[in-house]
Amino acid sequence: MLVSPHDILLPAFQTGKLVGAFNTGNLEMTLGIIRAAEQLGTPILLQIAEKRLPHSPLHLMAPMMVAAAQQASVPVAVQLDHGECPGIIDQAAQAGFTGLMFDGSHLPLDENIAHTQAVRERYPALWLEGEVGVLGGSEGGPEAEALHTCPAQAERYAAESGCDCLAVSIGNAHGLYNGEPKLNFAVLEEIRRRLPNMPLILHGGTGIPARDLQRAATLGICKVNIATASFAALRRAAAAAEGDYFAMSEAMVQAVCDSTLAVLEAL
């Protein structure tokens, strides 16, 4: 069933639990993610990042994602991930997405706040995720230099931007990690101290050990974003597939399902 992220994330935040948010790029990924959630009876978020849209056009992806959520036997929220362009944000909202992320983390804080406020004013009823601090790695674009979230800036952003939840940078990164990631829990603890009532979000979840995810959950993290693991599973299944297209398609669906199950079982 299609729900707001509010209905999934707030209960998780209040009880110290983690929710998986899985990025998709095509039909097989979408089917695999939903299949895993249904098998475990687990609410999830289904997402697509703006930088994926040249390969996965939103006017095609959005109706499929919303329909998949509507027909799922578990609660599924559909969210735009790392939205920057106002036109794309508008398109996602008008297509029935129940959550939006405005990513102004690369902007000066004042501009980040102002742009987030503008999204909030346009869509007051939709769940809105913001971000302060820059993640390392790549989200389909150039490599970024990591910049940990400044707790004081996070506090000001949360107070002024109108966001419902906040993505933070504490050593997490998009893409594959070189070795085991080292999360800066001291920064997270300070953010949590300053923002005890703000749900926090961890991007770049692929490769973060379960023990670190569980510790993060005790410090306000309630959503973990996963993309790299799903894309990697899809690619491996496609490369190994034999037979006709339909066999290859089912192999890709099941591979993403298995990858998603592994994540959900670790949360």
mmCIF file of C-alpha atoms in Angstrom:
data_model
loop_
_atom_site.group_PDB
_atom_site.id
_atom_site.type_symbol
_atom_site.label_atom_id
_atom_site.label_comp_id
_atom_site.label_asym_id
_atom_site.label_seq_id
_atom_site.Cartn_x
_atom_site.Cartn_y
_atom_site.Cartn_z
ATOM 1 C CA MET A 1 0.000 0.000 0.000
ATOM 2 C CA LEU A 2 1.226 3.491 -0.796
ATOM 3 C CA VAL A 3 1.883 5.529 2.348
ATOM 4 C CA SER A 4 3.775 8.612 3.428
ATOM 5 C CA PRO A 5 7.310 8.228 4.801
ATOM 6 C CA HIS A 6 5.806 9.827 7.909
ATOM 7 C CA ASP A 7 3.833 6.628 8.549
ATOM 8 C CA ILE A 8 6.969 4.472 8.366
ATOM 9 C CA LEU A 9 9.793 6.627 9.665
ATOM 10 C CA LEU A 10 8.253 8.276 12.714
ATOM 11 C CA PRO A 11 7.343 4.966 14.398
ATOM 12 C CA ALA A 12 10.826 3.667 13.592
ATOM 13 C CA PHE A 13 12.446 6.793 15.022
ATOM 14 C CA GLN A 14 10.356 6.656 18.170
ATOM 15 C CA THR A 15 11.257 3.006 18.812
ATOM 16 C CA GLY A 16 14.923 3.117 17.758
ATOM 17 C CA LYS A 17 14.463 0.934 14.682
ATOM 18 C CA LEU A 18 15.849 1.181 11.152
ATOM 19 C CA VAL A 19 13.948 1.323 7.870
ATOM 20 C CA GLY A 20 15.504 0.371 4.548
ATOM 21 C CA ALA A 21 15.172 2.846 1.676
ATOM 22 C CA PHE A 22 16.042 1.233 -1.646
ATOM 23 C CA ASN A 23 16.845 3.019 -4.887
ATOM 24 C CA THR A 24 15.569 1.614 -8.127
ATOM 25 C CA GLY A 25 16.443 2.193 -11.765
ATOM 26 C CA ASN A 26 14.223 -0.181 -13.722
ATOM 27 C CA LEU A 27 11.360 -2.680 -13.592
ATOM 28 C CA GLU A 28 13.433 -5.621 -12.368
ATOM 29 C CA MET A 29 14.891 -3.657 -9.461
ATOM 30 C CA THR A 30 11.454 -2.405 -8.463
ATOM 31 C CA LEU A 31 9.955 -5.897 -8.530
ATOM 32 C CA GLY A 32 12.864 -7.364 -6.576
ATOM 33 C CA ILE A 33 12.736 -4.725 -3.858
ATOM 34 C CA ILE A 34 8.979 -5.093 -3.400
ATOM 35 C CA ARG A 35 9.257 -8.902 -3.425
ATOM 36 C CA ALA A 36 11.767 -8.819 -0.567
ATOM 37 C CA ALA A 37 9.689 -6.418 1.517
ATOM 38 C CA GLU A 38 6.612 -8.568 1.054
ATOM 39 C CA GLN A 39 8.455 -11.750 1.959
ATOM 40 C CA LEU A 40 9.532 -10.231 5.275
ATOM 41 C CA GLY A 41 6.365 -8.216 5.836
ATOM 42 C CA THR A 42 8.520 -5.113 6.225
ATOM 43 C CA PRO A 43 7.647 -1.479 5.382
ATOM 44 C CA ILE A 44 10.191 0.186 3.087
ATOM 45 C CA LEU A 45 10.868 3.290 1.050
ATOM 46 C CA LEU A 46 11.228 2.957 -2.719
ATOM 47 C CA GLN A 47 13.384 5.749 -4.147
ATOM 48 C CA ILE A 48 14.964 7.079 -7.305
ATOM 49 C CA ALA A 49 17.761 9.647 -7.400
ATOM 50 C CA GLU A 50 17.583 12.636 -9.714
ATOM 51 C CA LYS A 51 21.006 11.838 -11.196
ATOM 52 C CA ARG A 52 19.675 8.445 -12.354
ATOM 53 C CA LEU A 53 16.989 10.048 -14.496
ATOM 54 C CA PRO A 54 18.986 10.346 -17.762
ATOM 55 C CA HIS A 55 18.965 6.531 -17.821
ATOM 56 C CA SER A 56 15.633 6.020 -16.031
ATOM 57 C CA PRO A 57 13.262 8.836 -17.082
ATOM 58 C CA LEU A 58 10.965 9.955 -14.305
ATOM 59 C CA HIS A 59 7.888 10.137 -16.515
ATOM 60 C CA LEU A 60 8.237 6.377 -17.004
ATOM 61 C CA MET A 61 9.653 5.376 -13.625
ATOM 62 C CA ALA A 62 7.257 7.359 -11.431
ATOM 63 C CA PRO A 63 3.998 5.680 -12.532
ATOM 64 C CA MET A 64 5.620 2.258 -12.147
ATOM 65 C CA MET A 65 6.982 3.025 -8.681
ATOM 66 C CA VAL A 66 3.703 4.469 -7.435
ATOM 67 C CA ALA A 67 1.721 1.536 -8.857
ATOM 68 C CA ALA A 68 4.131 -0.965 -7.303
ATOM 69 C CA ALA A 69 3.659 0.699 -3.909
ATOM 70 C CA GLN A 70 -0.115 0.845 -4.265
ATOM 71 C CA GLN A 71 -0.323 -2.864 -5.031
ATOM 72 C CA ALA A 72 2.214 -4.031 -2.442
ATOM 73 C CA SER A 73 0.966 -6.014 0.546
ATOM 74 C CA VAL A 74 3.192 -3.966 2.879
ATOM 75 C CA PRO A 75 3.436 -0.192 3.439
ATOM 76 C CA VAL A 76 5.689 1.397 0.812
ATOM 77 C CA ALA A 77 6.551 5.099 0.600
ATOM 78 C CA VAL A 78 7.833 6.458 -2.717
ATOM 79 C CA GLN A 79 10.426 9.226 -2.528
ATOM 80 C CA LEU A 80 12.607 11.325 -4.800
ATOM 81 C CA ASP A 81 16.215 10.979 -3.677
ATOM 82 C CA HIS A 82 18.761 13.812 -4.001
ATOM 83 C CA GLY A 83 16.393 16.150 -5.785
ATOM 84 C CA GLU A 84 17.923 19.450 -6.818
ATOM 85 C CA CYS A 85 16.033 20.733 -9.879
ATOM 86 C CA PRO A 86 12.690 22.402 -9.032
ATOM 87 C CA GLY A 87 11.153 20.956 -12.201
ATOM 88 C CA ILE A 88 12.108 17.414 -11.231
ATOM 89 C CA ILE A 89 10.831 17.930 -7.683
ATOM 90 C CA ASP A 90 7.536 19.222 -9.099
ATOM 91 C CA GLN A 91 7.301 16.264 -11.479
ATOM 92 C CA ALA A 92 7.818 13.776 -8.656
ATOM 93 C CA ALA A 93 5.220 15.453 -6.443
ATOM 94 C CA GLN A 94 2.679 15.615 -9.241
ATOM 95 C CA ALA A 95 3.291 11.951 -10.116
ATOM 96 C CA GLY A 96 2.191 10.854 -6.650
ATOM 97 C CA PHE A 97 5.453 10.522 -4.751
ATOM 98 C CA THR A 98 4.758 10.743 -1.030
ATOM 99 C CA GLY A 99 8.225 11.970 -0.058
ATOM 100 C CA LEU A 100 10.720 14.440 -1.468
ATOM 101 C CA MET A 101 14.368 15.030 -0.731
ATOM 102 C CA PHE A 102 15.896 18.388 -1.531
ATOM 103 C CA ASP A 103 19.671 18.086 -1.561
ATOM 104 C CA GLY A 104 21.240 21.500 -1.114
ATOM 105 C CA SER A 105 24.224 20.139 0.793
ATOM 106 C CA HIS A 106 26.619 21.567 -1.790
ATOM 107 C CA LEU A 107 25.237 25.086 -1.262
ATOM 108 C CA PRO A 108 26.102 27.639 1.415
ATOM 109 C CA LEU A 109 23.908 27.030 4.451
ATOM 110 C CA ASP A 110 21.720 30.111 3.901
ATOM 111 C CA GLU A 111 20.949 29.014 0.335
ATOM 112 C CA ASN A 112 20.336 25.426 1.397
ATOM 113 C CA ILE A 113 17.820 26.638 3.970
ATOM 114 C CA ALA A 114 16.110 29.008 1.523
ATOM 115 C CA HIS A 115 15.725 26.374 -1.201
ATOM 116 C CA THR A 116 14.426 23.799 1.274
ATOM 117 C CA GLN A 117 11.921 26.346 2.583
ATOM 118 C CA ALA A 118 10.720 26.902 -0.986
ATOM 119 C CA VAL A 119 10.067 23.175 -1.466
ATOM 120 C CA ARG A 120 8.232 23.050 1.868
ATOM 121 C CA GLU A 121 6.049 25.995 0.856
ATOM 122 C CA ARG A 122 5.153 24.355 -2.471
ATOM 123 C CA TYR A 123 4.406 20.960 -0.935
ATOM 124 C CA PRO A 124 3.386 21.389 2.699
ATOM 125 C CA ALA A 125 1.676 17.991 2.875
ATOM 126 C CA LEU A 126 4.594 15.896 1.595
ATOM 127 C CA TRP A 127 7.360 14.447 3.760
ATOM 128 C CA LEU A 128 10.522 16.455 3.165
ATOM 129 C CA GLU A 129 14.100 15.282 3.693
ATOM 130 C CA GLY A 130 17.004 17.715 3.748
ATOM 131 C CA GLU A 131 20.761 17.303 4.001
ATOM 132 C CA VAL A 132 23.613 19.153 5.711
ATOM 133 C CA GLY A 133 27.182 18.013 5.104
ATOM 134 C CA VAL A 134 28.631 16.504 1.946
ATOM 135 C CA LEU A 135 29.004 12.766 1.458
ATOM 136 C CA GLY A 136 32.033 11.259 -0.214
ATOM 137 C CA GLY A 137 31.736 8.921 -3.184
ATOM 138 C CA SER A 138 29.399 9.367 -6.114
ATOM 139 C CA GLU A 139 25.659 9.483 -6.691
ATOM 140 C CA GLY A 140 25.841 9.024 -10.431
ATOM 141 C CA GLY A 141 27.986 12.141 -10.858
ATOM 142 C CA PRO A 142 31.475 13.416 -10.091
ATOM 143 C CA GLU A 143 33.258 12.197 -7.006
ATOM 144 C CA ALA A 144 32.536 14.382 -3.998
ATOM 145 C CA GLU A 145 34.900 15.365 -1.225
ATOM 146 C CA ALA A 146 33.361 14.414 2.092
ATOM 147 C CA LEU A 147 32.504 17.132 4.597
ATOM 148 C CA HIS A 148 31.113 15.974 7.931
ATOM 149 C CA THR A 149 27.899 17.590 9.062
ATOM 150 C CA CYS A 150 28.492 20.505 11.415
ATOM 151 C CA PRO A 151 26.155 19.962 14.387
ATOM 152 C CA ALA A 152 25.548 23.685 14.811
ATOM 153 C CA GLN A 153 24.625 24.040 11.147
ATOM 154 C CA ALA A 154 22.366 20.990 11.388
ATOM 155 C CA GLU A 155 20.599 22.584 14.338
ATOM 156 C CA ARG A 156 20.008 25.831 12.487
ATOM 157 C CA TYR A 157 18.931 24.053 9.297
ATOM 158 C CA ALA A 158 16.414 21.908 11.183
ATOM 159 C CA ALA A 159 14.971 24.956 12.928
ATOM 160 C CA GLU A 160 14.586 27.101 9.815
ATOM 161 C CA SER A 161 14.212 24.883 6.737
ATOM 162 C CA GLY A 162 10.921 23.138 7.449
ATOM 163 C CA CYS A 163 12.365 19.672 6.813
ATOM 164 C CA ASP A 164 10.836 16.585 8.426
ATOM 165 C CA CYS A 165 14.089 14.613 8.593
ATOM 166 C CA LEU A 166 17.767 15.285 8.052
ATOM 167 C CA ALA A 167 20.431 13.346 6.172
ATOM 168 C CA VAL A 168 23.856 13.613 7.786
ATOM 169 C CA SER A 169 27.443 13.016 6.734
ATOM 170 C CA ILE A 170 29.470 11.161 9.371
ATOM 171 C CA GLY A 171 31.893 9.144 7.243
ATOM 172 C CA ASN A 172 29.267 7.418 5.126
ATOM 173 C CA ALA A 173 29.674 7.642 1.350
ATOM 174 C CA HIS A 174 27.911 6.821 -1.874
ATOM 175 C CA GLY A 175 29.218 3.872 -3.866
ATOM 176 C CA LEU A 176 31.700 1.245 -2.687
ATOM 177 C CA TYR A 177 33.923 1.863 0.318
ATOM 178 C CA ASN A 178 37.676 1.340 0.239
ATOM 179 C CA GLY A 179 37.875 -0.930 3.252
ATOM 180 C CA GLU A 180 35.476 -0.796 6.179
ATOM 181 C CA PRO A 181 33.811 2.599 6.615
ATOM 182 C CA LYS A 182 34.617 4.543 9.763
ATOM 183 C CA LEU A 183 31.567 6.378 11.008
ATOM 184 C CA ASN A 184 32.171 9.390 13.237
ATOM 185 C CA PHE A 185 29.806 8.618 16.088
ATOM 186 C CA ALA A 186 31.011 11.630 18.068
ATOM 187 C CA VAL A 187 29.542 13.918 15.393
ATOM 188 C CA LEU A 188 26.331 11.890 15.316
ATOM 189 C CA GLU A 189 26.036 12.023 19.101
ATOM 190 C CA GLU A 190 26.354 15.810 19.068
ATOM 191 C CA ILE A 191 23.767 16.150 16.300
ATOM 192 C CA ARG A 192 21.440 13.917 18.286
ATOM 193 C CA ARG A 193 22.014 16.001 21.426
ATOM 194 C CA ARG A 194 21.109 19.178 19.589
ATOM 195 C CA LEU A 195 18.208 17.619 17.651
ATOM 196 C CA PRO A 196 16.605 15.027 19.934
ATOM 197 C CA ASN A 197 13.288 15.104 18.054
ATOM 198 C CA MET A 198 14.594 15.107 14.469
ATOM 199 C CA PRO A 199 14.667 11.783 12.552
ATOM 200 C CA LEU A 200 18.133 11.372 11.022
ATOM 201 C CA ILE A 201 19.012 9.651 7.754
ATOM 202 C CA LEU A 202 22.107 7.708 6.712
ATOM 203 C CA HIS A 203 22.919 7.608 3.016
ATOM 204 C CA GLY A 204 25.522 5.282 1.512
ATOM 205 C CA GLY A 205 24.365 2.261 3.489
ATOM 206 C CA THR A 206 25.953 -0.384 1.269
ATOM 207 C CA GLY A 207 28.955 -1.849 3.083
ATOM 208 C CA ILE A 208 28.338 -0.355 6.527
ATOM 209 C CA PRO A 209 28.565 -3.161 9.125
ATOM 210 C CA ALA A 210 25.346 -4.153 10.864
ATOM 211 C CA ARG A 211 26.842 -3.328 14.268
ATOM 212 C CA ASP A 212 27.449 0.265 13.165
ATOM 213 C CA LEU A 213 23.949 0.551 11.751
ATOM 214 C CA GLN A 214 22.484 -0.682 15.017
ATOM 215 C CA ARG A 215 24.582 1.794 16.992
ATOM 216 C CA ALA A 216 23.477 4.579 14.656
ATOM 217 C CA ALA A 217 19.855 3.633 15.339
ATOM 218 C CA THR A 218 20.387 4.383 19.036
ATOM 219 C CA LEU A 219 21.500 7.893 18.036
ATOM 220 C CA GLY A 220 18.513 8.911 15.926
ATOM 221 C CA ILE A 221 19.188 7.284 12.546
ATOM 222 C CA CYS A 222 15.917 5.754 11.346
ATOM 223 C CA LYS A 223 16.419 5.357 7.572
ATOM 224 C CA VAL A 224 19.318 3.744 5.735
ATOM 225 C CA ASN A 225 19.632 4.305 1.982
ATOM 226 C CA ILE A 226 20.758 1.441 -0.238
ATOM 227 C CA ALA A 227 21.553 1.745 -3.940
ATOM 228 C CA THR A 228 24.980 0.313 -4.780
ATOM 229 C CA ALA A 229 24.206 -3.190 -3.496
ATOM 230 C CA SER A 230 21.059 -3.413 -5.604
ATOM 231 C CA PHE A 231 22.696 -2.172 -8.793
ATOM 232 C CA ALA A 232 25.616 -4.544 -8.283
ATOM 233 C CA ALA A 233 23.273 -7.518 -7.778
ATOM 234 C CA LEU A 234 21.368 -6.609 -10.938
ATOM 235 C CA ARG A 235 24.558 -6.334 -12.975
ATOM 236 C CA ARG A 236 25.914 -9.680 -11.769
ATOM 237 C CA ALA A 237 22.660 -11.451 -12.535
ATOM 238 C CA ALA A 238 22.458 -9.971 -16.020
ATOM 239 C CA ALA A 239 26.059 -10.964 -16.786
ATOM 240 C CA ALA A 240 25.524 -14.539 -15.617
ATOM 241 C CA ALA A 241 22.084 -15.083 -17.141
ATOM 242 C CA GLU A 242 21.534 -17.724 -19.763
ATOM 243 C CA GLY A 243 18.535 -18.385 -21.964
ATOM 244 C CA ASP A 244 15.914 -15.922 -23.173
ATOM 245 C CA TYR A 245 15.097 -12.445 -21.976
ATOM 246 C CA PHE A 246 12.440 -13.639 -19.574
ATOM 247 C CA ALA A 247 14.876 -15.921 -17.772
ATOM 248 C CA MET A 248 17.347 -13.060 -17.540
ATOM 249 C CA SER A 249 14.638 -10.723 -16.245
ATOM 250 C CA GLU A 250 13.601 -13.149 -13.506
ATOM 251 C CA ALA A 251 17.245 -13.710 -12.558
ATOM 252 C CA MET A 252 17.692 -9.962 -12.117
ATOM 253 C CA VAL A 253 14.501 -9.629 -10.067
ATOM 254 C CA GLN A 254 15.541 -12.454 -7.765
ATOM 255 C CA ALA A 255 19.088 -11.133 -7.393
ATOM 256 C CA VAL A 256 17.813 -7.739 -6.269
ATOM 257 C CA CYS A 257 15.307 -9.462 -3.999
ATOM 258 C CA ASP A 258 18.078 -11.513 -2.381
ATOM 259 C CA SER A 259 20.259 -8.412 -1.946
ATOM 260 C CA THR A 260 17.355 -6.494 -0.411
ATOM 261 C CA LEU A 261 16.520 -9.382 1.919
ATOM 262 C CA ALA A 262 20.118 -9.429 3.180
ATOM 263 C CA VAL A 263 19.939 -5.722 3.990
ATOM 264 C CA LEU A 264 16.542 -5.895 5.662
ATOM 265 C CA GLU A 265 17.583 -8.843 7.793
ATOM 266 C CA ALA A 266 20.631 -6.880 9.014
ATOM 267 C CA LEU A 267 18.635 -3.817 10.044
#
